[in-house]
PDB file of C-alpha atoms in Angstrom:
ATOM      1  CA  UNK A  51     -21.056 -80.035  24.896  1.00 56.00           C
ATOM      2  CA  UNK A  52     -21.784 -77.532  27.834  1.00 86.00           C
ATOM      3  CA  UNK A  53     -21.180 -74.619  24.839  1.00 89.00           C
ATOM      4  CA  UNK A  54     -23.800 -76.370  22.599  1.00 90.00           C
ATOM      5  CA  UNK A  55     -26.527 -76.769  25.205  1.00 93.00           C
ATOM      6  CA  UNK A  56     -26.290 -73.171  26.236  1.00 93.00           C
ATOM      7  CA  UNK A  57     -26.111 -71.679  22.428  1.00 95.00           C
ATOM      8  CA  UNK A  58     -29.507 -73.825  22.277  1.00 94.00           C
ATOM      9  CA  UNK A  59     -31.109 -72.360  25.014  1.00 97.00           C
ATOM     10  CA  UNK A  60     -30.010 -68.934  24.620  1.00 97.00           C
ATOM     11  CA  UNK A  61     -31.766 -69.416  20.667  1.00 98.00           C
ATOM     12  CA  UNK A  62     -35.067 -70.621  22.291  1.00 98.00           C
ATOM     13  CA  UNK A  63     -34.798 -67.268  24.609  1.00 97.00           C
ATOM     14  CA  UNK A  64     -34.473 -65.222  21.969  1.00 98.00           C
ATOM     15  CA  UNK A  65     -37.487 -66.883  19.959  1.00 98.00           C
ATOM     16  CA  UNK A  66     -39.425 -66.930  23.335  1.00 98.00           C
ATOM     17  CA  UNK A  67     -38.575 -63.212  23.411  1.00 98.00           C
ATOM     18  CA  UNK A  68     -39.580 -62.498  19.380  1.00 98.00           C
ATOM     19  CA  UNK A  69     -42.537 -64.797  20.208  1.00 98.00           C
ATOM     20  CA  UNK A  70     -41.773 -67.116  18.076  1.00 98.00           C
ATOM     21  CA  UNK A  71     -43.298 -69.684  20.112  1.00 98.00           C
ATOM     22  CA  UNK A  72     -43.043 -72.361  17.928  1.00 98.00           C
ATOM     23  CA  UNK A  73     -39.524 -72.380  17.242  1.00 98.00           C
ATOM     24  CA  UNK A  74     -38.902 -71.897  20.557  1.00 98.00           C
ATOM     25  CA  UNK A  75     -40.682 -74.802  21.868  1.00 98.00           C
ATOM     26  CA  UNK A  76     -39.376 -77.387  18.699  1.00 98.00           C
ATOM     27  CA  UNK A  77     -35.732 -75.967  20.048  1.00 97.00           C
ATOM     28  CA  UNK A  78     -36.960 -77.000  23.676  1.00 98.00           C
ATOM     29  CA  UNK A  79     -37.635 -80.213  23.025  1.00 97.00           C
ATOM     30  CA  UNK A  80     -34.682 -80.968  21.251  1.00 96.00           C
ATOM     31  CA  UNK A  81     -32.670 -79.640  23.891  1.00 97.00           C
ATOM     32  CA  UNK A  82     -34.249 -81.942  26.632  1.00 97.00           C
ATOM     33  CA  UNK A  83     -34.493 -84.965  24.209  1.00 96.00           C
ATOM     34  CA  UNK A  84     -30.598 -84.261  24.074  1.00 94.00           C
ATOM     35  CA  UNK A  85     -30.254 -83.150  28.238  1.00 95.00           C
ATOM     36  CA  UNK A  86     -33.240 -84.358  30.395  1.00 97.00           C
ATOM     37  CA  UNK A  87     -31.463 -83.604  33.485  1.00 96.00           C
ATOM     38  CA  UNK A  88     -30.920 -79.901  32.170  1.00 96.00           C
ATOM     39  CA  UNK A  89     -33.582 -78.301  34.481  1.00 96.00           C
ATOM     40  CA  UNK A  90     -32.974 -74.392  33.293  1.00 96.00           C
ATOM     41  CA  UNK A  91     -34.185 -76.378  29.711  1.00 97.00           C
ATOM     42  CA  UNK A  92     -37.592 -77.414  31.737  1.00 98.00           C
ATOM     43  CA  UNK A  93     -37.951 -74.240  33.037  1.00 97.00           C
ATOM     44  CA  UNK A  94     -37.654 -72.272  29.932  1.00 97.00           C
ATOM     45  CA  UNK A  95     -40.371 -74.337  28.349  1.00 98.00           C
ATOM     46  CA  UNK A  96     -42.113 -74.353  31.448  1.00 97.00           C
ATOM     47  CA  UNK A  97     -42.301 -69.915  31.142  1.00 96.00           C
ATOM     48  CA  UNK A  98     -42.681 -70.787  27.244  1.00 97.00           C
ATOM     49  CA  UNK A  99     -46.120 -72.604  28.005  1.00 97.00           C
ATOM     50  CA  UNK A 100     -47.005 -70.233  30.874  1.00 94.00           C
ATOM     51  CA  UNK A 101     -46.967 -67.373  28.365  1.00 95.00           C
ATOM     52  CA  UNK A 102     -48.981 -69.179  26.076  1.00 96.00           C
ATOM     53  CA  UNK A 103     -51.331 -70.218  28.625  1.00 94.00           C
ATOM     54  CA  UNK A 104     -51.004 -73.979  28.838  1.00 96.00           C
ATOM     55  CA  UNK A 105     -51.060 -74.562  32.434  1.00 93.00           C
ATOM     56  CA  UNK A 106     -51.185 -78.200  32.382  1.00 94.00           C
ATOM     57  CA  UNK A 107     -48.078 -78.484  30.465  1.00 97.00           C
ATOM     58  CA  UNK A 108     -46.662 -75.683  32.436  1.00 96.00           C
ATOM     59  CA  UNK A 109     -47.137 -77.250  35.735  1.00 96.00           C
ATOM     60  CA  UNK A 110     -45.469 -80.300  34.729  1.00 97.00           C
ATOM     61  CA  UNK A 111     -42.322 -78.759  33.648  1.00 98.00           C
ATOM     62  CA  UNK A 112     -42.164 -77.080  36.858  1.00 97.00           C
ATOM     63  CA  UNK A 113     -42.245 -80.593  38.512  1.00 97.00           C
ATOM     64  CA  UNK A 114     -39.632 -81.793  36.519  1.00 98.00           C
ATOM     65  CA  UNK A 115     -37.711 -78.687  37.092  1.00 98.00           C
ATOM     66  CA  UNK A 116     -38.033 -78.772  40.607  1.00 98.00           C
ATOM     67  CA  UNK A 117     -37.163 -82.679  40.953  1.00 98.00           C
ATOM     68  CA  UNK A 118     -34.036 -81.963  39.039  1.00 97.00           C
ATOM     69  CA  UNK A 119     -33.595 -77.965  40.776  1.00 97.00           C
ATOM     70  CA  UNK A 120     -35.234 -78.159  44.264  1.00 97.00           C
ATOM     71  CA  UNK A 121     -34.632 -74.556  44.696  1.00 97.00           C
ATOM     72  CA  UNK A 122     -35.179 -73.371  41.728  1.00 97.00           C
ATOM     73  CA  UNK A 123     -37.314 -69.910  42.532  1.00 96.00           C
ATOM     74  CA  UNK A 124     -38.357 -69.131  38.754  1.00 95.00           C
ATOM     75  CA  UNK A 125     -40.235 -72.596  38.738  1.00 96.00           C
ATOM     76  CA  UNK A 126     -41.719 -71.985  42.278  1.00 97.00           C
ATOM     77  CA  UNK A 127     -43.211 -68.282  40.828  1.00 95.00           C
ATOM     78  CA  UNK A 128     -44.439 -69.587  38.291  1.00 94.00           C
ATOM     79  CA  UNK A 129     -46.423 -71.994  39.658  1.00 96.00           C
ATOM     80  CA  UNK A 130     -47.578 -69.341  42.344  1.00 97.00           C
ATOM     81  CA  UNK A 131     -48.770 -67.096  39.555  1.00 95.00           C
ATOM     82  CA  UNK A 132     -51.250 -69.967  37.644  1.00 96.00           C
ATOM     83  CA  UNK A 133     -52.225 -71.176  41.559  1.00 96.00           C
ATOM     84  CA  UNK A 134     -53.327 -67.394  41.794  1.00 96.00           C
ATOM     85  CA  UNK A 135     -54.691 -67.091  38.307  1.00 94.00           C
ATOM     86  CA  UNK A 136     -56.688 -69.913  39.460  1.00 95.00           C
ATOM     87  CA  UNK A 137     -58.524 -68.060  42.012  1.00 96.00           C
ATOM     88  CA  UNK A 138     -56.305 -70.691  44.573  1.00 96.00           C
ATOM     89  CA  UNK A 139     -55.214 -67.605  47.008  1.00 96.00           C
ATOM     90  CA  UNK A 140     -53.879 -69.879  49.954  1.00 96.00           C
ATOM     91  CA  UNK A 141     -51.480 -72.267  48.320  1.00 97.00           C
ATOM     92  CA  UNK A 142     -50.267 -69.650  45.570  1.00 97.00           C
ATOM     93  CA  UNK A 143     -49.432 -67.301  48.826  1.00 97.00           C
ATOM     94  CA  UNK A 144     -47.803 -70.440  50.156  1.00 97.00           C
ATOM     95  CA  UNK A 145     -45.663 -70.886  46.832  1.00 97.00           C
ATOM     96  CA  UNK A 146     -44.437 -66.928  46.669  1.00 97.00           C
ATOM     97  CA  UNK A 147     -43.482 -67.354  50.831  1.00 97.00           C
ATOM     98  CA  UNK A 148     -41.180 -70.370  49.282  1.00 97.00           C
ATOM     99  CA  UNK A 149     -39.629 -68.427  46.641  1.00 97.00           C
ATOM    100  CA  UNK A 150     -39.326 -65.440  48.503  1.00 96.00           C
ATOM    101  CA  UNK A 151     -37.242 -67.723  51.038  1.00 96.00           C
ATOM    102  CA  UNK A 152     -34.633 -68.805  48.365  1.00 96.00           C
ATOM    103  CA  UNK A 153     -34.532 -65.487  46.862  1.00 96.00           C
ATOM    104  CA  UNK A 154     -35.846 -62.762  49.272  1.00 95.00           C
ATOM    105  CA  UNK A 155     -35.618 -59.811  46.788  1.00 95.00           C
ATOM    106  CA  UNK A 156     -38.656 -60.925  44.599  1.00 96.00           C
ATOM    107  CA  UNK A 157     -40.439 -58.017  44.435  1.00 96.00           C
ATOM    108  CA  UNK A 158     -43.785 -59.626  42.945  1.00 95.00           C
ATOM    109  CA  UNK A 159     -43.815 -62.232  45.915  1.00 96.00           C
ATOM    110  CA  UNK A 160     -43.366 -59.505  48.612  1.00 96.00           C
ATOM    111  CA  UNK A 161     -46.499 -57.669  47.037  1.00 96.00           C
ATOM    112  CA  UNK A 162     -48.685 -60.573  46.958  1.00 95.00           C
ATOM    113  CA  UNK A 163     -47.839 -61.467  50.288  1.00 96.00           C
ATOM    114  CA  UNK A 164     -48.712 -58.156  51.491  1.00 96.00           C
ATOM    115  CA  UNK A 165     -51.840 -57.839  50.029  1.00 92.00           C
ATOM    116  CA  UNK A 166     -52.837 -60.347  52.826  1.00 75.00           C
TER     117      UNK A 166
END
């Protein structure tokens, strides 16, 4: 079963990548219809409706990501990224300090920071 679920979500990359968004997001959902405790699934439709830019829906998979992934960097950037996009300086900065604590290579989270 382990197999099957990553086949799945390596498919929806590689229509997320071909921007074939809506096969990618049909995949998605079948995937955490099948595994709702599968939080790289959540994710990947979370960066699937961050490059489409539905930031509602976004946000909410990266909640359910992060209740099922606590430390789950990805899901913390990309929530910093629509917090800055949305002119909310403070608590995005806060968001790339978090990531940058799990992962502290993140290259886009050491620039923002620096920018003060």
């Amino acid at each position: 079963p382990h197999r099957s679920v990553a086949e799945h979500l390596e498919l929806a990359t590689g229509d997320i990548a071909a921007r074939r968004y809506d096969i990618a997001e049909t995949r998605l959902a079948a995937l955490l219809r099948r595994r709702p405790d599968f939080p790289e699934a959540w994710h990947k439709r979370c960066t699937l409706y961050y490059l489409t830019g539905r930031d509602e829906e976004c946000l909410s998979d990266i909640a359910r990501t992060l209740e099922l992934e606590p430390r789950h960097f990805g899901a913390i950037l990309n929530c910093a990224e629509i917090l800055l996009g949305a002119g909310e300086r403070e608590p995005a900065r806060l968001a790339f300090a978090a990531a940058l604590s799990l992962h502290p290579h993140l290259a886009r989270a050491r620039e923002v920071l620096a920018q003060g």
